[in-house]
Amino acid sequence: MDGYGISVGFDGRQLVVVPKNAVAEVALGGGRLEVSSSALLSVSMTKARLFRNGCLDLVVRDGRACRLHFTRGQQTDFEKLYHGLLSSRVEASSAVEVSRPQPEKSRPAPVAPSGTTLLLRGRGWFGQEVVGESHYFRALRALAGKASTGERETTARLRREPSNPHDRNAVQVLVEGQLVGYLPRESAVEYAASLQVLERSNRIAECRARLWWRRGPGDFIASVSLDLADPDVLFPINDVDDRSPHMTVPAGRSYQLTRESEHMDVLEPLLQRAHPQSKALVVASLRAVERTGPRSTSEVVVVFVDGQEIGELTKQTSAKLLTVVRPLQNAGITCYADVVLTGNALAVEAKLNISSPEDLPHDFVQRLKNTTRQA
């Protein structure tokens, strides 16, 4: 049977999954998957929705993990596969999860990679925990400085460690070149595929990080937390056009676009480039455009991706955001913001993620004023 970008066969004992494209290869952890049902540690399923494909998550006892995507039309077949795997899987009676981090003295010093650094999108708060910090207190003491207690914001580098003997999806967390911990196993499974996509394009993944510490006589404790968005919207699948002046508005609230159905010839190919192919983050340009109706003319914000229109905002939302878009446009400066696409070949929902004018950071407002004044 077919899934989304994959071909799947299961004879009651052996599961065989063959990828049909490069994105599916990444989701499978590097290519064709062959595994017996008795070797599966866990099987879980998320059903498809109107604008989102479903997925079947598999974790093998040797630490491998992969995700099989399917459409709503393929859901019945995948429900049968899910129940078939559950009924035939033999639970290991003594499966014990081994802690991933190793003592600091046995781990070689990280080698600084080369490539273009990319700051990953976040949620706006440090909600992603890091585990194993106690093994790396030597590095954390140096990063903390001499203060007895405190916290600091910095950036952390995320790097896959496929050679890790305990988890092939292990993701290192490094601050200023020092290993300070790992993503938890369950989070590493979710983020590993997206990080592998970046590695293949020679890009280095970084995110906002928060360090907290407290030290006393003979005692030191510390923790690290990260600001990370969901794995499928960590980074945009397209780039900002740096050939012309531009400003990117910080993320904030979500605003629903309209008229997406008129632009499926643009939206559907964008989703095909994403991983998974049901959700994508794109950087879009915003323009003020006059729309002439039967009785009046109104100005709305129209949204473009790589120069092609994908939809527009309602009159009410446009009126709010025109206070940012119009001054930049009049000054010859392109206004960019994030848009999240969700759907499939039949329908796509697009939501603009942008701060409303009253919520814009003070430094952005000052840059906006200075930029439009000088243009």
mmCIF file of C-alpha atoms in Angstrom:
data_model
loop_
_atom_site.group_PDB
_atom_site.id
_atom_site.type_symbol
_atom_site.label_atom_id
_atom_site.label_comp_id
_atom_site.label_asym_id
_atom_site.label_seq_id
_atom_site.Cartn_x
_atom_site.Cartn_y
_atom_site.Cartn_z
ATOM 1 C CA MET A 1 0.000 0.000 0.000
ATOM 2 C CA ASP A 2 1.024 3.623 -0.417
ATOM 3 C CA GLY A 3 1.537 6.351 2.160
ATOM 4 C CA TYR A 4 2.525 9.952 1.614
ATOM 5 C CA GLY A 5 5.797 9.655 -0.314
ATOM 6 C CA ILE A 6 6.303 6.019 0.722
ATOM 7 C CA SER A 7 5.373 2.466 -0.233
ATOM 8 C CA VAL A 8 4.572 0.129 2.675
ATOM 9 C CA GLY A 9 4.368 -3.655 2.937
ATOM 10 C CA PHE A 10 3.573 -5.791 5.992
ATOM 11 C CA ASP A 11 3.148 -9.579 5.962
ATOM 12 C CA GLY A 12 2.235 -9.924 9.643
ATOM 13 C CA ARG A 13 5.838 -10.173 10.800
ATOM 14 C CA GLN A 14 8.089 -8.022 8.640
ATOM 15 C CA LEU A 15 7.501 -4.330 7.900
ATOM 16 C CA VAL A 16 9.107 -2.900 4.761
ATOM 17 C CA VAL A 17 8.930 0.825 3.951
ATOM 18 C CA VAL A 18 10.420 2.204 0.728
ATOM 19 C CA PRO A 19 10.787 6.009 0.319
ATOM 20 C CA LYS A 20 9.702 7.600 -2.960
ATOM 21 C CA ASN A 21 11.481 10.939 -2.511
ATOM 22 C CA ALA A 22 14.297 12.620 -0.556
ATOM 23 C CA VAL A 23 11.990 14.024 2.142
ATOM 24 C CA ALA A 24 10.664 10.556 2.893
ATOM 25 C CA GLU A 25 14.237 9.255 3.128
ATOM 26 C CA VAL A 26 14.942 11.770 5.906
ATOM 27 C CA ALA A 27 11.751 10.827 7.761
ATOM 28 C CA LEU A 28 12.810 7.179 7.643
ATOM 29 C CA GLY A 29 16.237 7.997 9.048
ATOM 30 C CA GLY A 30 18.260 7.541 5.879
ATOM 31 C CA GLY A 31 16.406 5.309 3.411
ATOM 32 C CA ARG A 32 14.586 1.959 3.111
ATOM 33 C CA LEU A 33 13.301 0.530 6.398
ATOM 34 C CA GLU A 34 13.026 -3.205 7.077
ATOM 35 C CA VAL A 35 12.143 -4.291 10.591
ATOM 36 C CA SER A 36 10.301 -7.156 12.245
ATOM 37 C CA SER A 37 7.280 -6.304 14.376
ATOM 38 C CA SER A 38 8.922 -7.984 17.390
ATOM 39 C CA ALA A 39 11.798 -5.475 17.180
ATOM 40 C CA LEU A 40 9.478 -2.491 17.639
ATOM 41 C CA LEU A 41 9.660 -0.800 21.027
ATOM 42 C CA SER A 42 6.620 1.407 20.467
ATOM 43 C CA VAL A 43 3.992 2.166 17.838
ATOM 44 C CA SER A 44 1.712 5.213 17.927
ATOM 45 C CA MET A 45 -0.666 6.799 15.446
ATOM 46 C CA THR A 46 -1.998 10.313 14.838
ATOM 47 C CA LYS A 47 -5.050 10.379 12.581
ATOM 48 C CA ALA A 48 -5.282 12.638 9.533
ATOM 49 C CA ARG A 49 -7.405 15.774 9.735
ATOM 50 C CA LEU A 50 -8.988 18.057 7.166
ATOM 51 C CA PHE A 51 -5.860 20.143 6.694
ATOM 52 C CA ARG A 52 -3.218 17.813 8.091
ATOM 53 C CA ASN A 53 -1.898 14.401 7.116
ATOM 54 C CA GLY A 54 -1.725 11.620 9.667
ATOM 55 C CA CYS A 55 1.412 9.834 10.844
ATOM 56 C CA LEU A 56 2.485 6.480 12.241
ATOM 57 C CA ASP A 57 5.445 6.778 14.639
ATOM 58 C CA LEU A 58 7.723 3.780 15.137
ATOM 59 C CA VAL A 59 10.568 3.359 17.616
ATOM 60 C CA VAL A 60 12.851 0.323 17.195
ATOM 61 C CA ARG A 61 14.591 -1.310 20.165
ATOM 62 C CA ASP A 62 18.013 -0.290 18.838
ATOM 63 C CA GLY A 63 17.044 3.386 19.173
ATOM 64 C CA ARG A 64 15.983 4.082 15.603
ATOM 65 C CA ALA A 65 12.831 6.124 15.085
ATOM 66 C CA CYS A 66 10.869 7.023 11.994
ATOM 67 C CA ARG A 67 7.569 8.581 11.010
ATOM 68 C CA LEU A 68 5.276 7.309 8.235
ATOM 69 C CA HIS A 69 2.912 9.944 6.814
ATOM 70 C CA PHE A 70 -0.436 9.251 5.171
ATOM 71 C CA THR A 71 -3.370 11.220 3.752
ATOM 72 C CA ARG A 72 -7.014 11.037 4.820
ATOM 73 C CA GLY A 73 -7.693 8.786 1.838
ATOM 74 C CA GLN A 74 -4.988 6.369 3.022
ATOM 75 C CA GLN A 75 -6.067 6.404 6.670
ATOM 76 C CA THR A 76 -8.115 3.182 6.578
ATOM 77 C CA ASP A 77 -5.121 1.182 5.322
ATOM 78 C CA PHE A 78 -2.846 2.713 7.950
ATOM 79 C CA GLU A 79 -5.327 2.007 10.750
ATOM 80 C CA LYS A 80 -5.222 -1.667 9.722
ATOM 81 C CA LEU A 81 -1.411 -1.530 9.649
ATOM 82 C CA TYR A 82 -1.335 0.111 13.092
ATOM 83 C CA HIS A 83 -3.541 -2.565 14.678
ATOM 84 C CA GLY A 84 -1.624 -5.290 12.850
ATOM 85 C CA LEU A 85 1.681 -4.059 14.252
ATOM 86 C CA LEU A 86 0.249 -3.804 17.767
ATOM 87 C CA SER A 87 -1.185 -7.314 17.727
ATOM 88 C CA SER A 88 1.959 -8.947 16.326
ATOM 89 C CA ARG A 89 4.539 -6.968 18.274
ATOM 90 C CA VAL A 90 6.248 -8.891 21.030
ATOM 91 C CA GLU A 91 6.963 -6.671 24.004
ATOM 92 C CA ALA A 92 10.493 -6.966 25.384
ATOM 93 C CA SER A 93 10.074 -7.987 28.996
ATOM 94 C CA SER A 94 13.260 -6.302 30.180
ATOM 95 C CA ALA A 95 13.562 -3.206 28.020
ATOM 96 C CA VAL A 96 15.503 -0.646 30.010
ATOM 97 C CA GLU A 97 16.225 2.807 28.659
ATOM 98 C CA VAL A 98 19.871 3.710 29.097
ATOM 99 C CA SER A 99 20.691 7.310 29.937
ATOM 100 C CA ARG A 100 22.232 8.989 26.906
ATOM 101 C CA PRO A 101 24.776 11.416 28.427
ATOM 102 C CA GLN A 102 28.189 10.041 29.347
ATOM 103 C CA PRO A 103 30.600 11.350 31.990
ATOM 104 C CA GLU A 104 32.334 14.504 30.911
ATOM 105 C CA LYS A 105 35.823 13.040 31.060
ATOM 106 C CA SER A 106 35.014 10.275 28.552
ATOM 107 C CA ARG A 107 33.491 12.538 25.910
ATOM 108 C CA PRO A 108 35.878 14.054 23.354
ATOM 109 C CA ALA A 109 35.832 17.814 22.891
ATOM 110 C CA PRO A 110 33.340 18.882 20.188
ATOM 111 C CA VAL A 111 34.786 19.857 16.835
ATOM 112 C CA ALA A 112 33.459 23.165 15.560
ATOM 113 C CA PRO A 113 31.617 22.579 12.268
ATOM 114 C CA SER A 114 31.755 24.919 9.307
ATOM 115 C CA GLY A 115 28.695 26.274 7.518
ATOM 116 C CA THR A 116 26.058 29.003 7.587
ATOM 117 C CA THR A 117 24.438 29.602 10.975
ATOM 118 C CA LEU A 118 20.633 29.626 11.079
ATOM 119 C CA LEU A 119 18.686 30.834 14.122
ATOM 120 C CA LEU A 120 15.736 28.493 14.543
ATOM 121 C CA ARG A 121 12.255 29.803 15.200
ATOM 122 C CA GLY A 122 10.983 29.655 18.776
ATOM 123 C CA ARG A 123 7.753 29.912 20.723
ATOM 124 C CA GLY A 124 8.812 33.038 22.582
ATOM 125 C CA TRP A 125 9.651 31.285 25.862
ATOM 126 C CA PHE A 126 12.203 28.759 27.096
ATOM 127 C CA GLY A 127 9.945 25.739 27.281
ATOM 128 C CA GLN A 128 12.233 23.025 25.884
ATOM 129 C CA GLU A 129 14.168 21.257 28.615
ATOM 130 C CA VAL A 130 17.724 19.940 28.286
ATOM 131 C CA VAL A 131 18.818 16.760 30.066
ATOM 132 C CA GLY A 132 22.140 15.531 31.401
ATOM 133 C CA GLU A 133 23.498 18.910 32.533
ATOM 134 C CA SER A 134 24.959 17.336 35.691
ATOM 135 C CA HIS A 135 27.543 15.544 33.528
ATOM 136 C CA TYR A 136 28.754 18.873 32.162
ATOM 137 C CA PHE A 137 28.937 21.089 35.249
ATOM 138 C CA ARG A 138 32.577 21.891 34.495
ATOM 139 C CA ALA A 139 31.532 23.656 31.285
ATOM 140 C CA LEU A 140 28.520 25.250 32.945
ATOM 141 C CA ARG A 141 30.636 26.631 35.795
ATOM 142 C CA ALA A 142 32.823 28.396 33.240
ATOM 143 C CA LEU A 143 29.789 29.761 31.395
ATOM 144 C CA ALA A 144 28.212 30.955 34.652
ATOM 145 C CA GLY A 145 31.187 33.080 35.670
ATOM 146 C CA LYS A 146 31.845 34.002 39.292
ATOM 147 C CA ALA A 147 28.350 35.058 40.371
ATOM 148 C CA SER A 148 26.909 32.862 43.121
ATOM 149 C CA THR A 149 23.525 32.672 41.436
ATOM 150 C CA GLY A 150 21.978 34.040 38.307
ATOM 151 C CA GLU A 151 20.774 33.414 34.785
ATOM 152 C CA ARG A 152 21.719 34.550 31.311
ATOM 153 C CA GLU A 153 20.292 34.375 27.822
ATOM 154 C CA THR A 154 22.508 33.204 24.993
ATOM 155 C CA THR A 155 22.345 30.974 21.929
ATOM 156 C CA ALA A 156 22.794 27.220 21.820
ATOM 157 C CA ARG A 157 23.903 25.076 18.914
ATOM 158 C CA LEU A 158 21.990 21.870 18.188
ATOM 159 C CA ARG A 159 23.947 19.064 16.584
ATOM 160 C CA ARG A 160 22.907 15.508 15.802
ATOM 161 C CA GLU A 161 25.079 12.701 17.168
ATOM 162 C CA PRO A 162 24.144 9.617 15.080
ATOM 163 C CA SER A 163 27.172 7.749 16.447
ATOM 164 C CA ASN A 164 25.763 7.861 19.982
ATOM 165 C CA PRO A 165 25.642 4.202 21.139
ATOM 166 C CA HIS A 166 22.425 4.693 23.106
ATOM 167 C CA ASP A 167 20.331 6.778 20.697
ATOM 168 C CA ARG A 168 21.018 7.297 17.000
ATOM 169 C CA ASN A 169 18.698 10.342 17.116
ATOM 170 C CA ALA A 170 20.688 11.997 19.935
ATOM 171 C CA VAL A 171 20.959 15.793 19.659
ATOM 172 C CA GLN A 172 23.766 17.619 21.444
ATOM 173 C CA VAL A 173 23.243 21.063 22.993
ATOM 174 C CA LEU A 174 26.375 23.238 22.866
ATOM 175 C CA VAL A 175 26.868 26.735 24.276
ATOM 176 C CA GLU A 176 29.946 28.681 23.199
ATOM 177 C CA GLY A 177 31.380 25.468 21.798
ATOM 178 C CA GLN A 178 30.918 23.540 25.067
ATOM 179 C CA LEU A 179 28.663 20.487 25.375
ATOM 180 C CA VAL A 180 26.154 21.220 28.160
ATOM 181 C CA GLY A 181 23.534 18.494 27.655
ATOM 182 C CA TYR A 182 21.164 16.788 25.231
ATOM 183 C CA LEU A 183 17.602 17.076 24.064
ATOM 184 C CA PRO A 184 15.427 14.522 25.862
ATOM 185 C CA ARG A 185 15.069 11.284 23.920
ATOM 186 C CA GLU A 186 11.424 11.895 22.984
ATOM 187 C CA SER A 187 12.228 15.426 21.746
ATOM 188 C CA ALA A 188 15.326 14.285 19.834
ATOM 189 C CA VAL A 189 13.181 11.856 17.808
ATOM 190 C CA GLU A 190 10.941 14.743 16.740
ATOM 191 C CA TYR A 191 13.706 17.245 15.911
ATOM 192 C CA ALA A 192 16.352 14.955 14.380
ATOM 193 C CA ALA A 193 14.840 14.842 10.873
ATOM 194 C CA SER A 194 14.587 18.647 10.601
ATOM 195 C CA LEU A 195 18.155 19.051 11.835
ATOM 196 C CA GLN A 196 19.345 16.509 9.265
ATOM 197 C CA VAL A 197 17.741 18.590 6.496
ATOM 198 C CA LEU A 198 19.779 21.585 7.655
ATOM 199 C CA GLU A 199 22.989 19.578 7.851
ATOM 200 C CA ARG A 200 22.561 18.408 4.274
ATOM 201 C CA SER A 201 22.446 22.053 3.157
ATOM 202 C CA ASN A 202 25.540 22.860 5.285
ATOM 203 C CA ARG A 203 23.628 25.015 7.758
ATOM 204 C CA ILE A 204 24.276 25.122 11.499
ATOM 205 C CA ALA A 205 21.204 25.132 13.760
ATOM 206 C CA GLU A 206 21.139 27.540 16.701
ATOM 207 C CA CYS A 207 18.367 28.673 19.026
ATOM 208 C CA ARG A 208 17.831 30.986 21.979
ATOM 209 C CA ALA A 209 18.910 29.443 25.276
ATOM 210 C CA ARG A 210 18.604 30.268 28.965
ATOM 211 C CA LEU A 211 21.214 29.262 31.550
ATOM 212 C CA TRP A 212 20.387 29.240 35.262
ATOM 213 C CA TRP A 213 22.802 28.389 38.059
ATOM 214 C CA ARG A 214 23.371 28.506 41.799
ATOM 215 C CA ARG A 215 26.582 27.771 43.641
ATOM 216 C CA GLY A 216 27.444 27.457 47.279
ATOM 217 C CA PRO A 217 30.282 26.038 49.401
ATOM 218 C CA GLY A 218 31.115 22.762 47.718
ATOM 219 C CA ASP A 219 27.903 22.764 45.723
ATOM 220 C CA PHE A 220 26.871 23.783 42.195
ATOM 221 C CA ILE A 221 23.633 23.221 40.276
ATOM 222 C CA ALA A 222 22.643 24.489 36.855
ATOM 223 C CA SER A 223 20.028 23.984 34.170
ATOM 224 C CA VAL A 224 19.621 24.856 30.504
ATOM 225 C CA SER A 225 16.364 25.452 28.627
ATOM 226 C CA LEU A 226 15.716 26.356 24.994
ATOM 227 C CA ASP A 227 13.242 28.395 22.977
ATOM 228 C CA LEU A 228 12.234 26.045 20.143
ATOM 229 C CA ALA A 229 9.219 26.002 17.850
ATOM 230 C CA ASP A 230 7.539 22.777 16.738
ATOM 231 C CA PRO A 231 9.838 20.611 14.562
ATOM 232 C CA ASP A 232 7.899 21.255 11.341
ATOM 233 C CA VAL A 233 8.124 25.067 11.647
ATOM 234 C CA LEU A 234 11.686 25.433 12.920
ATOM 235 C CA PHE A 235 12.874 27.237 9.803
ATOM 236 C CA PRO A 236 11.350 28.547 6.559
ATOM 237 C CA ILE A 237 11.622 26.540 3.367
ATOM 238 C CA ASN A 238 12.377 29.702 1.373
ATOM 239 C CA ASP A 239 14.717 32.661 1.856
ATOM 240 C CA VAL A 240 14.342 36.422 2.110
ATOM 241 C CA ASP A 241 15.437 38.320 -0.997
ATOM 242 C CA ASP A 242 18.534 40.153 0.265
ATOM 243 C CA ARG A 243 19.007 42.048 -3.007
ATOM 244 C CA SER A 244 16.630 44.819 -1.930
ATOM 245 C CA PRO A 245 16.039 46.727 1.360
ATOM 246 C CA HIS A 246 13.734 44.860 3.718
ATOM 247 C CA MET A 247 12.565 44.433 7.305
ATOM 248 C CA THR A 248 11.116 41.335 8.939
ATOM 249 C CA VAL A 249 8.344 41.888 11.466
ATOM 250 C CA PRO A 250 8.675 39.749 14.632
ATOM 251 C CA ALA A 251 6.311 36.818 15.090
ATOM 252 C CA GLY A 252 3.309 37.235 17.341
ATOM 253 C CA ARG A 253 -0.381 36.533 16.787
ATOM 254 C CA SER A 254 -1.797 34.329 14.025
ATOM 255 C CA TYR A 255 -4.073 35.875 11.406
ATOM 256 C CA GLN A 256 -6.014 33.733 8.961
ATOM 257 C CA LEU A 257 -5.507 34.511 5.276
ATOM 258 C CA THR A 258 -8.390 34.453 2.793
ATOM 259 C CA ARG A 259 -8.620 33.418 -0.872
ATOM 260 C CA GLU A 260 -5.980 30.677 -0.500
ATOM 261 C CA SER A 261 -8.077 28.387 -2.711
ATOM 262 C CA GLU A 262 -7.392 30.718 -5.644
ATOM 263 C CA HIS A 263 -3.649 30.097 -5.343
ATOM 264 C CA MET A 264 -3.334 26.322 -4.990
ATOM 265 C CA ASP A 265 -0.951 26.302 -7.968
ATOM 266 C CA VAL A 266 1.522 28.136 -5.708
ATOM 267 C CA LEU A 267 0.648 26.658 -2.300
ATOM 268 C CA GLU A 268 0.627 22.945 -3.143
ATOM 269 C CA PRO A 269 4.214 22.935 -4.557
ATOM 270 C CA LEU A 270 5.379 24.761 -1.413
ATOM 271 C CA LEU A 271 4.032 21.967 0.789
ATOM 272 C CA GLN A 272 5.750 19.410 -1.431
ATOM 273 C CA ARG A 273 9.083 20.977 -0.418
ATOM 274 C CA ALA A 274 8.338 20.720 3.303
ATOM 275 C CA HIS A 275 9.015 18.019 5.878
ATOM 276 C CA PRO A 276 6.534 16.630 6.637
ATOM 277 C CA GLN A 277 4.612 17.449 3.473
ATOM 278 C CA SER A 278 1.545 18.676 5.347
ATOM 279 C CA LYS A 279 2.936 21.732 7.103
ATOM 280 C CA ALA A 280 5.460 24.379 6.117
ATOM 281 C CA LEU A 281 6.862 27.667 7.355
ATOM 282 C CA VAL A 282 7.501 30.285 4.663
ATOM 283 C CA VAL A 283 8.773 33.854 4.741
ATOM 284 C CA ALA A 284 6.241 36.041 2.934
ATOM 285 C CA SER A 285 6.261 39.633 1.739
ATOM 286 C CA LEU A 286 3.332 41.909 2.576
ATOM 287 C CA ARG A 287 2.023 44.611 0.258
ATOM 288 C CA ALA A 288 -0.765 47.150 0.479
ATOM 289 C CA VAL A 289 -3.060 46.739 -2.533
ATOM 290 C CA GLU A 290 -6.282 48.529 -3.484
ATOM 291 C CA ARG A 291 -9.250 46.254 -4.113
ATOM 292 C CA THR A 292 -12.152 47.731 -6.074
ATOM 293 C CA GLY A 293 -15.577 46.427 -5.156
ATOM 294 C CA PRO A 294 -19.034 47.058 -6.614
ATOM 295 C CA ARG A 295 -19.608 50.001 -4.285
ATOM 296 C CA SER A 296 -16.250 51.091 -2.899
ATOM 297 C CA THR A 297 -12.482 50.728 -3.015
ATOM 298 C CA SER A 298 -10.578 49.352 -0.025
ATOM 299 C CA GLU A 299 -6.916 48.806 0.807
ATOM 300 C CA VAL A 300 -5.938 45.340 1.981
ATOM 301 C CA VAL A 301 -2.684 43.538 2.793
ATOM 302 C CA VAL A 302 -1.848 40.948 0.139
ATOM 303 C CA VAL A 303 0.646 38.182 0.931
ATOM 304 C CA PHE A 304 3.284 36.919 -1.531
ATOM 305 C CA VAL A 305 5.819 34.077 -1.412
ATOM 306 C CA ASP A 306 8.764 34.368 -3.789
ATOM 307 C CA GLY A 307 6.842 36.993 -5.753
ATOM 308 C CA GLN A 308 3.667 34.902 -6.138
ATOM 309 C CA GLU A 309 0.410 35.754 -4.390
ATOM 310 C CA ILE A 310 -0.939 33.197 -1.882
ATOM 311 C CA GLY A 311 -3.818 35.113 -0.282
ATOM 312 C CA GLU A 312 -4.764 38.262 1.578
ATOM 313 C CA LEU A 313 -5.914 39.491 4.970
ATOM 314 C CA THR A 314 -9.432 40.593 5.821
ATOM 315 C CA LYS A 315 -10.258 44.305 5.692
ATOM 316 C CA GLN A 316 -10.304 44.492 9.489
ATOM 317 C CA THR A 317 -6.911 42.813 9.951
ATOM 318 C CA SER A 318 -5.432 44.748 7.036
ATOM 319 C CA ALA A 319 -6.468 48.047 8.611
ATOM 320 C CA LYS A 320 -4.516 47.095 11.727
ATOM 321 C CA LEU A 321 -1.326 45.962 9.955
ATOM 322 C CA LEU A 322 -1.262 48.711 7.322
ATOM 323 C CA THR A 323 0.299 51.005 9.945
ATOM 324 C CA VAL A 324 3.450 48.873 9.559
ATOM 325 C CA VAL A 325 3.215 47.712 5.947
ATOM 326 C CA ARG A 326 2.326 51.032 4.286
ATOM 327 C CA PRO A 327 5.235 53.170 5.643
ATOM 328 C CA LEU A 328 7.753 50.517 4.594
ATOM 329 C CA GLN A 329 6.183 50.134 1.166
ATOM 330 C CA ASN A 330 6.151 53.900 0.603
ATOM 331 C CA ALA A 331 9.844 53.978 1.499
ATOM 332 C CA GLY A 332 10.655 51.212 -0.997
ATOM 333 C CA ILE A 333 11.331 48.653 1.727
ATOM 334 C CA THR A 334 9.890 45.128 1.565
ATOM 335 C CA CYS A 335 7.989 44.008 4.659
ATOM 336 C CA TYR A 336 8.432 40.314 5.521
ATOM 337 C CA ALA A 337 6.709 38.057 8.057
ATOM 338 C CA ASP A 338 6.244 34.340 8.753
ATOM 339 C CA VAL A 339 3.344 32.344 7.308
ATOM 340 C CA VAL A 340 2.452 28.791 8.368
ATOM 341 C CA LEU A 341 0.903 26.594 5.661
ATOM 342 C CA THR A 342 -1.100 23.495 6.599
ATOM 343 C CA GLY A 343 -2.881 21.119 4.246
ATOM 344 C CA ASN A 344 -2.474 18.882 1.238
ATOM 345 C CA ALA A 345 -2.987 18.789 -2.528
ATOM 346 C CA LEU A 346 -6.717 19.518 -2.129
ATOM 347 C CA ALA A 347 -6.770 22.413 0.331
ATOM 348 C CA VAL A 348 -4.266 24.609 2.164
ATOM 349 C CA GLU A 349 -4.784 26.871 5.161
ATOM 350 C CA ALA A 350 -2.411 29.832 5.548
ATOM 351 C CA LYS A 351 -1.893 31.806 8.764
ATOM 352 C CA LEU A 352 0.241 34.927 9.077
ATOM 353 C CA ASN A 353 2.324 34.942 12.276
ATOM 354 C CA ILE A 354 3.079 38.570 13.080
ATOM 355 C CA SER A 355 3.133 40.967 16.017
ATOM 356 C CA SER A 356 0.328 43.510 16.017
ATOM 357 C CA PRO A 357 1.509 47.158 15.974
ATOM 358 C CA GLU A 358 0.785 47.697 19.674
ATOM 359 C CA ASP A 359 2.858 44.629 20.629
ATOM 360 C CA LEU A 360 5.965 45.384 18.555
ATOM 361 C CA PRO A 361 9.230 45.511 20.554
ATOM 362 C CA HIS A 362 10.564 48.983 21.216
ATOM 363 C CA ASP A 363 13.806 48.371 19.304
ATOM 364 C CA PHE A 364 11.851 47.286 16.197
ATOM 365 C CA VAL A 365 9.665 50.406 16.339
ATOM 366 C CA GLN A 366 12.779 52.577 16.544
ATOM 367 C CA ARG A 367 14.391 50.775 13.587
ATOM 368 C CA LEU A 368 11.156 51.168 11.643
ATOM 369 C CA LYS A 369 11.095 54.912 12.284
ATOM 370 C CA ASN A 370 14.778 55.369 11.465
ATOM 371 C CA THR A 371 14.593 53.244 8.320
ATOM 372 C CA THR A 372 11.534 54.970 6.848
ATOM 373 C CA ARG A 373 12.902 58.387 7.788
ATOM 374 C CA GLN A 374 16.205 57.762 5.986
ATOM 375 C CA ALA A 375 14.672 56.165 2.874
#
